[in-house]
Coordinates of C-alpha atoms and ligand atoms in Angstrom, one line a residue:
M4 CA -0.6 -0.4 -0.1
A5 CA 1.2 4.1 -0.5
A6 CA 2.4 5.2 2.1
F7 CA 0.5 7.9 2.5
R8 CA -1.7 9.0 0.7
F9 CA -5.5 10.8 0.9
S10 CA -9.1 10.0 0.6
R11 CA -11.9 11.4 0.4
T12 CA -13.9 9.1 1.3
S13 CA -14.7 7.2 5.0
L14 CA -11.5 5.1 5.8
D15 CA -12.3 1.3 6.0
V16 CA -9.9 0.4 9.0
A17 CA -10.3 -3.1 8.8
A18 CA -9.0 -3.2 4.9
L19 CA -6.4 -0.7 5.8
R20 CA -5.0 -3.2 8.2
T21 CA -5.3 -6.7 6.5
E22 CA -3.1 -4.6 3.3
L23 CA -0.5 -3.8 6.4
A24 CA -0.3 -7.0 8.3
D25 CA 2.8 -8.8 7.5
P26 CA 3.0 -12.4 8.3
T27 CA 6.3 -12.1 10.1
C28 CA 5.2 -9.3 12.1
G29 CA 4.4 -10.7 15.8
G30 CA 3.2 -6.4 16.0
Y31 CA 0.4 -3.8 15.4
T32 CA -0.1 -0.5 16.3
S33 CA -2.7 2.4 15.5
F34 CA -3.6 5.2 15.7
E35 CA -7.2 6.5 14.7
G36 CA -7.3 10.4 14.8
L37 CA -11.7 11.7 14.9
V38 CA -13.3 14.6 13.9
R39 CA -15.1 16.5 17.9
N40 CA -18.0 17.9 18.2
H41 CA -16.4 21.3 19.9
N42 CA -13.4 22.6 20.3
E43 CA -12.7 27.0 22.1
G44 CA -16.4 26.0 23.9
L45 CA -18.0 26.1 20.5
S46 CA -20.1 23.3 19.0
V47 CA -18.8 22.3 15.8
R48 CA -21.3 20.7 13.5
H49 CA -18.4 19.2 10.7
L50 CA -14.9 20.8 9.7
E51 CA -12.9 20.2 6.4
Y52 CA -9.4 19.3 6.0
E53 CA -8.0 20.4 3.2
A54 CA -4.2 19.9 1.7
F55 CA -1.7 20.4 -0.8
E56 CA -1.5 16.9 -1.4
P57 CA 2.0 16.8 -3.6
L58 CA 3.4 18.9 -1.4
A59 CA 1.5 16.6 1.4
V60 CA 2.2 13.5 -0.2
K61 CA 6.1 13.5 -0.6
E62 CA 6.8 14.6 2.5
G63 CA 3.7 12.2 3.9
E64 CA 6.1 10.0 2.5
R65 CA 9.6 10.4 4.1
I66 CA 7.7 10.9 7.6
V67 CA 6.7 6.8 6.9
A68 CA 10.1 6.5 5.2
E69 CA 12.1 8.1 7.9
A70 CA 9.6 5.8 11.2
I71 CA 10.1 3.0 9.2
E72 CA 14.0 2.9 9.2
R73 CA 14.6 4.5 13.1
F74 CA 12.3 2.0 14.6
G75 CA 13.7 -1.3 12.2
I76 CA 10.3 -2.0 11.9
E77 CA 7.6 -3.5 8.4
R78 CA 5.1 -1.9 7.2
A79 CA 3.8 1.4 7.8
A80 CA 1.3 3.7 6.8
C81 CA -0.7 6.6 6.5
V82 CA -4.1 7.4 5.1
H83 CA -5.5 11.6 6.0
R84 CA -8.8 12.0 5.8
I85 CA -9.5 15.1 3.1
G86 CA -13.3 17.1 2.1
D87 CA -16.7 17.1 4.6
L88 CA -16.5 15.6 7.8
A89 CA -18.8 14.8 10.4
I90 CA -19.0 14.4 13.5
G91 CA -17.5 11.4 14.8
E92 CA -15.3 10.0 11.8
M93 CA -11.6 9.0 11.7
A94 CA -9.9 11.8 10.1
V95 CA -6.8 10.3 10.0
W96 CA -5.0 6.7 10.7
V97 CA -1.8 5.1 11.2
G98 CA -0.7 1.7 10.7
A99 CA 2.3 -0.2 11.7
S100 CA 3.5 -4.0 11.9
A101 CA 6.0 -4.6 13.9
R102 CA 8.2 -7.6 14.4
H103 CA 8.1 -6.3 18.5
R104 CA 5.8 -4.1 20.5
D105 CA 7.5 -1.5 21.5
E106 CA 8.8 -0.9 17.8
A107 CA 5.2 -0.7 16.3
F108 CA 4.1 2.2 18.6
R109 CA 6.7 3.9 18.9
A110 CA 6.8 4.0 15.5
C111 CA 2.7 4.6 14.9
R112 CA 4.0 7.8 17.1
Y113 CA 6.6 9.0 15.5
I114 CA 4.4 9.9 12.1
I115 CA 1.4 10.9 13.5
D116 CA 3.4 13.6 16.0
E117 CA 5.4 14.1 13.4
V118 CA 2.8 14.6 10.4
K119 CA 1.0 16.9 12.6
H120 CA 4.1 19.7 12.7
R121 CA 5.2 19.1 9.4
V122 CA 2.5 17.5 6.9
P123 CA 0.4 20.6 5.0
I124 CA -3.2 20.1 5.8
W125 CA -5.4 22.3 7.0
K126 CA -9.1 22.5 9.1
K127 CA -11.3 24.8 8.7
E128 CA -14.5 24.3 11.7
H129 CA -18.4 24.8 10.6
Y130 CA -19.9 26.2 14.4
E131 CA -22.7 25.7 15.5
N132 CA -23.5 29.4 15.4
G133 CA -23.1 29.2 11.9
D134 CA -20.2 30.4 11.9
S135 CA -16.4 29.0 10.6
G136 CA -12.5 29.9 10.8
W137 CA -9.1 27.8 9.7
V138 CA -8.5 26.2 12.5
N139 CA -4.1 26.2 12.6
C140 CA -3.0 27.5 16.6
E141 CA -4.8 27.6 20.0
R142 CA -4.5 31.6 19.2
C143 CA -5.9 31.7 15.6
A144 CA -8.1 28.9 16.1
A145 CA -10.6 31.7 18.6
P146 CA -13.7 32.5 17.1
P147 CA -14.3 35.2 15.9
S148 CA -15.5 37.5 18.0
T149 CA -12.3 36.6 20.7
P150 CA -9.0 39.6 19.6
A151 CA -6.7 37.3 18.0
T152 CA -3.6 38.1 20.7
D153 CA -5.8 36.3 23.1
A154 CA -3.0 34.8 24.2
S155 CA -4.3 33.9 27.9
A156 CA -7.5 32.5 26.6
A157 CA -6.5 30.2 24.0
S158 CA -2.8 28.6 26.0
A159 CA -6.1 27.4 28.7
H160 CA -8.1 25.6 25.6
Q161 CA -6.6 21.6 25.6
H162 CA -8.1 19.9 22.5
G163 CA -9.9 17.0 22.7
H164 CA -9.9 14.9 20.2
G165 CA -6.3 13.4 18.4
H166 CA -5.4 15.4 15.4
D167 CA -6.3 19.0 16.5
H168 CA -2.6 20.5 17.3
A169 CA -1.7 18.7 14.2
H170 CA -1.5 22.2 11.7
R171 CA -1.3 24.7 13.6
H172 CA 0.2 28.2 12.1
Q173 CA 0.3 26.7 8.5
H174 CA -2.5 29.9 7.9
E175 CA -1.7 32.6 10.8
H176 CA -4.2 34.4 11.2
S177 CA -6.1 33.7 9.4
A178 CA -9.2 32.3 10.9
T179 CA -11.7 34.5 9.7
T180 CA -10.8 35.0 6.3
G181 CA -10.7 31.8 5.3
A182 CA -8.2 32.0 3.1
S183 CA -7.8 28.4 1.0
S184 CA -4.8 29.2 -0.7
T185 CA -0.7 29.3 -0.3
P186 CA 1.4 30.3 -3.0
A187 CA 4.8 29.4 -3.6
P188 CA 7.4 30.2 -2.9
D189 CA 9.6 32.1 -4.9
Y190 CA 13.2 31.6 -5.2
S191 CA 13.5 34.2 -8.1
R192 CA 15.1 37.1 -6.4
Q193 CA 18.5 34.9 -6.1
I194 CA 18.7 32.6 -8.4
A195 CA 18.8 35.5 -10.7
L196 CA 22.2 35.4 -9.2
K197 CA 25.0 34.0 -12.4
E198 CA 26.8 32.7 -8.9
V199 CA 23.1 30.9 -7.8
G200 CA 21.3 30.3 -10.3
A201 CA 18.5 26.6 -10.3
R202 CA 22.0 23.9 -9.1
G203 CA 22.7 26.2 -6.5
Q204 CA 18.5 26.0 -5.7
S205 CA 19.4 22.9 -5.5
K206 CA 22.2 22.3 -3.3
L207 CA 20.9 24.5 -0.7
R208 CA 17.3 21.9 -1.0
A209 CA 19.6 19.8 -0.4
S210 CA 20.7 21.1 2.7
R211 CA 20.5 20.5 6.3
V212 CA 21.5 23.3 9.0
L213 CA 20.8 23.1 12.5
I214 CA 20.3 26.7 14.6
V215 CA 21.2 26.5 17.6
G216 CA 19.5 29.2 19.5
C217 CA 16.7 31.1 18.5
G218 CA 17.5 34.2 20.5
G219 CA 18.9 37.4 18.3
L220 CA 21.4 36.1 16.6
G221 CA 19.2 32.3 15.4
V222 CA 16.5 35.6 14.6
P223 CA 17.6 36.4 10.9
V224 CA 19.8 33.2 10.2
I225 CA 16.3 31.5 11.0
S226 CA 14.2 33.7 8.8
Y227 CA 16.5 34.7 5.5
L228 CA 17.8 30.8 5.6
A229 CA 14.0 29.4 5.4
G230 CA 13.3 32.2 2.4
A231 CA 16.8 30.5 1.5
G232 CA 14.4 27.6 1.2
I233 CA 16.8 24.9 3.4
G234 CA 15.8 22.4 2.7
R235 CA 16.2 21.6 6.0
L236 CA 16.0 23.4 9.1
G237 CA 16.8 21.6 12.8
L238 CA 16.3 24.9 15.3
V239 CA 17.0 24.1 18.9
D240 CA 15.7 25.6 22.2
S241 CA 15.0 25.0 26.2
D242 CA 14.0 29.2 26.3
R243 CA 11.0 29.9 26.8
L244 CA 9.8 34.4 25.0
E245 CA 10.1 37.2 27.3
A246 CA 9.7 40.9 27.3
S247 CA 13.0 42.1 27.3
N248 CA 13.8 39.5 24.1
L249 CA 11.6 41.4 21.5
H250 CA 13.8 45.1 21.3
R251 CA 16.9 42.1 19.3
Q252 CA 14.3 39.0 18.3
T253 CA 12.6 40.7 16.0
M254 CA 10.4 36.9 14.3
Y255 CA 8.1 37.1 17.8
A256 CA 4.7 39.2 19.6
L257 CA 4.0 40.9 22.7
A258 CA 1.5 37.8 22.5
D259 CA 3.5 34.9 23.0
V260 CA 5.6 36.0 25.3
G261 CA 5.3 32.3 27.6
Q262 CA 5.7 30.2 24.6
R263 CA 8.6 28.3 23.3
K264 CA 10.6 30.1 21.1
V265 CA 12.1 26.8 19.6
E266 CA 7.6 26.0 18.9
L267 CA 7.1 30.0 18.1
A268 CA 10.0 30.0 15.3
A269 CA 9.4 26.4 14.2
A270 CA 6.0 28.0 12.6
R271 CA 7.0 30.8 11.5
V272 CA 9.5 28.4 8.6
R273 CA 6.3 26.8 8.1
A274 CA 4.8 30.5 7.1
L275 CA 7.2 31.6 5.7
N276 CA 8.3 28.1 3.8
P277 CA 6.6 24.8 4.2
D278 CA 10.0 23.7 1.7
V279 CA 11.6 23.6 4.7
D280 CA 11.8 21.0 6.4
V281 CA 11.7 21.9 9.9
R282 CA 12.5 19.9 12.7
V283 CA 12.4 20.7 17.3
H284 CA 14.4 20.0 19.0
G285 CA 13.5 22.4 22.2
I286 CA 15.7 20.8 24.4
R287 CA 19.6 22.6 25.9
L288 CA 22.6 21.0 24.7
D289 CA 25.1 19.1 26.5
A290 CA 27.1 16.7 26.4
T291 CA 24.8 13.5 26.5
N292 CA 22.4 15.1 23.2
A293 CA 24.3 17.3 21.1
A294 CA 26.5 14.6 19.3
E295 CA 23.2 12.5 17.9
I296 CA 21.4 15.9 16.7
V297 CA 24.5 17.5 14.8
G298 CA 25.3 14.6 13.3
Q299 CA 21.7 14.8 11.0
Y300 CA 22.7 18.0 9.7
D301 CA 25.4 19.5 7.5
L302 CA 26.0 22.6 8.4
V303 CA 25.8 24.3 12.4
I304 CA 25.7 27.5 13.6
D305 CA 25.5 28.9 17.2
C306 CA 23.9 31.2 17.9
S307 CA 23.4 30.4 21.9
D308 CA 24.2 32.8 23.4
N309 CA 26.9 31.0 26.6
F310 CA 30.8 29.5 26.7
S311 CA 29.9 26.1 27.4
T312 CA 26.8 25.2 24.1
K313 CA 29.4 26.8 21.9
F314 CA 32.5 25.0 23.2
L315 CA 31.0 21.8 23.3
L316 CA 29.5 22.5 19.9
N317 CA 33.2 23.4 18.4
D318 CA 34.3 20.0 20.5
V319 CA 32.0 18.2 18.5
C320 CA 32.5 20.0 14.9
V321 CA 35.4 18.8 14.9
Q322 CA 34.5 15.2 15.8
K323 CA 32.5 15.0 14.1
R324 CA 34.1 17.0 11.0
L325 CA 31.1 19.2 10.2
P326 CA 31.7 22.7 9.6
V327 CA 30.0 25.4 11.9
I328 CA 29.6 29.7 12.2
F329 CA 29.7 31.5 15.5
S330 CA 29.3 34.3 16.9
S331 CA 29.6 35.8 19.9
V332 CA 28.0 40.0 21.2
Y333 CA 28.8 42.1 24.1
Q334 CA 26.8 45.3 24.1
Y335 CA 27.6 47.2 20.6
E336 CA 30.4 45.0 19.2
G337 CA 30.6 40.9 18.5
Q338 CA 32.5 38.3 16.4
I339 CA 32.1 36.3 14.2
Q340 CA 34.2 32.5 13.8
V341 CA 34.2 29.9 10.6
V342 CA 34.5 26.7 12.0
R343 CA 35.9 24.5 8.9
A344 CA 36.6 20.8 10.6
D345 CA 35.7 20.1 7.4
R346 CA 39.3 20.9 6.3
D347 CA 41.0 20.5 9.5
G348 CA 40.8 24.6 9.4
P349 CA 41.8 26.1 13.3
C350 CA 39.2 25.3 16.0
L351 CA 37.9 27.4 18.8
R352 CA 40.4 25.8 21.1
C353 CA 43.1 26.6 19.1
I354 CA 42.6 30.0 19.4
W355 CA 41.6 29.8 23.0
P356 CA 43.1 27.0 24.7
E357 CA 42.1 28.6 28.4
A358 CA 38.9 27.6 27.1
T359 CA 36.6 30.7 28.4
R360 CA 33.8 29.7 30.4
D361 CA 30.6 31.3 31.2
G362 CA 30.0 34.4 34.2
I363 CA 33.6 36.0 32.4
V364 CA 32.1 37.5 29.9
G365 CA 28.7 39.2 30.7
N366 CA 25.8 38.4 28.5
C367 CA 23.1 40.1 27.0
A368 CA 20.6 39.9 29.9
E369 CA 23.7 41.4 32.6
A370 CA 25.7 43.1 29.8
G371 CA 23.2 44.5 28.0
V372 CA 23.0 45.3 23.5
L373 CA 21.0 47.0 21.1
G374 CA 18.9 44.9 18.6
P375 CA 19.9 45.5 15.7
V376 CA 23.5 44.5 17.0
P377 CA 22.1 40.2 17.2
G378 CA 20.2 41.5 14.2
T379 CA 23.8 42.4 12.1
F380 CA 26.5 39.4 13.5
G381 CA 23.4 37.1 12.7
S382 CA 22.5 37.8 9.1
L383 CA 26.5 38.0 8.5
Q384 CA 26.0 34.2 10.2
A385 CA 23.1 33.9 8.1
F386 CA 25.1 35.0 4.9
E387 CA 28.1 33.2 5.5
A388 CA 25.9 30.1 5.8
L389 CA 25.0 31.0 2.0
K390 CA 28.4 31.5 0.3
L391 CA 29.6 28.0 2.3
L392 CA 26.8 26.5 1.2
L393 CA 27.1 27.6 -2.1
D394 CA 30.7 27.3 -2.8
L395 CA 30.8 31.2 -2.7
P396 CA 33.9 32.9 -3.3
G397 CA 35.8 35.4 -0.1
Q398 CA 33.9 33.0 2.8
L399 CA 35.9 33.4 5.7
G400 CA 39.0 31.3 6.4
Q401 CA 41.3 31.0 9.2
E402 CA 39.5 34.5 10.4
L403 CA 38.4 36.4 13.0
L404 CA 36.4 39.1 12.2
M405 CA 35.6 41.6 15.2
L406 CA 33.2 44.7 14.4
D407 CA 32.1 46.9 17.2
L408 CA 29.1 49.1 15.2
L409 CA 29.7 51.7 17.4
T410 CA 33.3 53.3 16.1
L411 CA 32.6 50.2 12.5
S412 CA 35.8 50.3 12.7
I413 CA 36.7 46.4 10.9
A414 CA 39.4 43.6 12.5
R415 CA 39.5 40.2 10.5
V416 CA 42.4 38.6 12.3
R417 CA 44.3 35.1 11.0
T418 CA 43.5 32.0 13.3
K419 CA 45.4 28.9 13.0
R420 CA 45.8 25.3 13.8
A421 CA 47.6 24.9 17.5
A422 CA 49.7 21.9 17.7
T423 CA 48.6 21.5 21.8
C424 CA 44.5 22.0 20.8
P425 CA 43.7 19.4 22.2
D426 CA 40.6 18.3 20.2
H427 CA 42.8 18.2 17.5
A428 CA 44.7 15.4 19.3
Q429 CA 41.8 13.8 20.5
L430 CA 39.8 13.9 16.3
A431 CA 44.0 11.7 15.7
Q432 CA 43.0 9.4 18.3
A433 CA 39.8 9.1 17.6
Q434 CA 40.2 8.4 13.7
T435 CA 42.5 5.6 14.4
R436 CA 39.3 3.9 16.4
A437 CA 35.7 2.4 15.4
P438 CA 34.1 4.8 13.6
G439 CA 30.8 5.8 15.8
D440 CA 32.7 6.1 18.4
V441 CA 31.4 8.6 20.4
A442 CA 33.6 11.6 21.7
V443 CA 35.8 10.1 25.7
E444 CA 36.1 13.2 27.2
V445 CA 33.3 15.8 28.2
D446 CA 33.0 19.1 29.4
F447 CA 30.4 19.4 32.7
P448 CA 30.2 22.9 34.0
S449 CA 29.3 21.1 37.7
L450 CA 29.5 17.3 38.8
D451 CA 25.8 18.6 39.5
D452 CA 25.1 19.1 35.6
A453 CA 26.8 15.5 34.9
L454 CA 24.5 13.5 37.9
A455 CA 21.7 15.2 36.1
A456 CA 22.3 13.9 32.8
G457 CA 22.7 10.4 34.4
F458 CA 26.2 10.5 34.6
E459 CA 27.6 9.0 37.7
V460 CA 30.4 10.2 38.6
V461 CA 33.7 7.6 39.8
D462 CA 36.6 9.7 41.1
I463 CA 40.2 7.6 40.4
R464 CA 42.3 9.6 42.6
E465 CA 44.8 8.6 44.8
P466 CA 43.1 7.9 49.1
Q467 CA 45.4 11.1 49.9
E468 CA 44.0 13.5 47.2
L469 CA 40.9 12.8 48.7
V470 CA 41.7 14.5 52.1
E471 CA 43.2 17.8 50.2
V472 CA 40.9 18.3 47.5
P473 CA 37.2 16.6 48.1
T474 CA 35.5 15.6 45.9
P475 CA 33.2 18.8 44.2
T476 CA 29.6 16.1 45.0
A477 CA 29.1 13.3 47.4
K478 CA 27.4 11.6 45.0
A479 CA 30.9 9.8 43.8
R480 CA 31.8 6.6 44.0
H481 CA 36.1 5.6 45.3
I482 CA 37.7 3.9 42.7
P483 CA 40.9 4.7 42.6
M484 CA 43.3 3.8 39.3
T485 CA 44.5 0.9 39.4
A486 CA 41.9 0.2 41.4
L487 CA 39.3 0.7 38.0
L488 CA 41.7 -1.0 35.5
H489 CA 43.4 -3.7 37.4
G490 CA 40.7 -4.2 40.0
K491 CA 38.5 -7.7 40.6
P492 CA 36.7 -8.1 39.7
A493 CA 36.7 -6.0 37.2
F494 CA 34.7 -2.3 36.8
T495 CA 31.7 -2.0 35.6
P496 CA 29.3 0.4 34.3
P497 CA 25.8 0.9 35.9
A498 CA 24.1 -1.0 33.5
A499 CA 21.9 1.3 32.2
G500 CA 23.6 4.6 31.6
K501 CA 27.5 7.0 32.3
S502 CA 30.0 6.9 34.2
L503 CA 32.1 10.3 34.2
L504 CA 35.5 8.8 35.3
I505 CA 37.1 11.8 37.1
C506 CA 40.8 13.4 38.4
A507 CA 42.8 16.2 39.2
S508 CA 43.7 18.0 36.3
G509 CA 41.3 15.1 33.4
R510 CA 44.7 13.4 31.9
R511 CA 44.8 10.6 34.3
S512 CA 40.8 9.7 34.0
L513 CA 41.1 10.5 29.8
A514 CA 43.6 7.4 30.0
A515 CA 42.0 4.9 32.4
A516 CA 38.5 6.2 29.8
E517 CA 41.1 5.8 27.0
E518 CA 41.9 1.7 28.4
L519 CA 38.5 0.5 28.9
R520 CA 36.8 1.9 25.7
S521 CA 39.6 -0.4 24.3
R522 CA 38.3 -2.8 26.3
G523 CA 34.9 -3.0 24.9
L524 CA 33.0 -0.3 27.8
N525 CA 31.2 2.4 24.8
N526 CA 29.6 3.6 27.9
V527 CA 32.7 6.1 29.6
Y528 CA 33.6 9.2 29.9
S529 CA 36.7 10.9 31.2
L530 CA 35.9 14.4 32.2
R531 CA 37.7 17.1 30.1
G532 CA 39.5 19.9 32.8
G533 CA 39.7 18.2 35.9
I534 CA 38.5 18.8 38.9
A535 CA 41.0 21.9 39.2
R536 CA 38.6 23.4 35.5
L537 CA 35.3 22.8 38.0
I538 CA 37.6 24.7 40.7
R539 CA 38.5 28.0 38.2
T540 CA 34.9 27.7 37.1
V541 CA 33.9 28.5 40.9
S542 CA 35.8 31.0 41.3
A543 CA 35.6 32.9 38.5
Ligands
LIG616 ZN1 41.1 22.9 17.2

């Protein structure tokens, strides 16, 4: 059966199940989303679904293929109704057949969630009182008598049927107009550039870019890259919008305050360009999740406001040999640097061997900033990203560009690979290991952060050292290095967790972690810089 299709007639679940049946599978799960009879306090009589079919089918097929690949299941399919639907009718069906039930559940869940977020389908509700409205998101779904900006009323409401949040934000604020067709994205103004052309446009279409941070730097990056037609945009942010953000984060509205930025930004991208496959990562990047997320992209743009994220991205991108575009702003000035880890170029640690820690240089909250400063640097990042993806001349290579917007002075500082760079040394080591291995050294601002991230902390220093400098957490195991490597019974990390080895400087713990990894214990890590660095961070 087709992986994804639309149906203008009622769905026959028994027939769909038969179509999907696979004699090798012991598990079958389905999700059935039904039309319910109310929304926003209004009684709904019936509703209509409309889709931009060619694009929707393509995206739907992609989602089902992703689920099959990701969960290793045998078969899956999704059928979505379009046209007029009565109360109680089935709007969407998802089925998954797998050898085991867990994969079947997870694949089914993945498909419905992704379809909700990514497939361009719109829903029009017809109410008992004779009104009707296109329903996209909670706010847009407010009935015509309620001001569209009444976020509090909207956010309090809960949808009851399985399919409701499905198509939010596809048509922003069109609740009363009932607009039913969206013009197609038009890239003619950039294709007209001879350096871009149709070939360049297809390069952009095939690109996958991760944007870390949806704030002052991220907003222009997101807007320009969505407009340019980048194939996949990943957005990372764990913060909610605050009113004090708005002077520099121009994509958001006052009525959005309190909502998750990453969702707001994703909604903007969908409204701006339905061609873009936008992926939401509503988390804070840390050593446990960064490699997995970054691995889904070809280029990373760092729009974060803290050094631990920047160095984490640096380390992961050097490991994975991915280019990353960094920028930082401070009051009236900023800097931008492109780390071509894919071409063995200098990285952040080559330039800042004693990594600057958070809290030493002020961020926007403490130091203050004028809105156009991050706007300028985010625009420069977007431009460097397009230069890189389109292979245009004049790319910022082995240099750091600094710009002071008060004096309009520009400085370009040449950067070079440092022989002592720990990341590059580690990369050289990693190249001798099997592919698929993950970084041994990880960074944490404190041991509590490591514990929170699911690590057990193992202090491998000698007893005398513990007397002089106690472990900076009460929740640590103490196993001196010799016992760790040669003790009986042999050391084993917790079955479901990871062990973080720590020592005074990070050297012994790295050696011990490498040794344990070589014995096949892959969930052993070493704290970079050891306890000395934790103490420096605290006292700074
Ligand atoms: Zn380096």
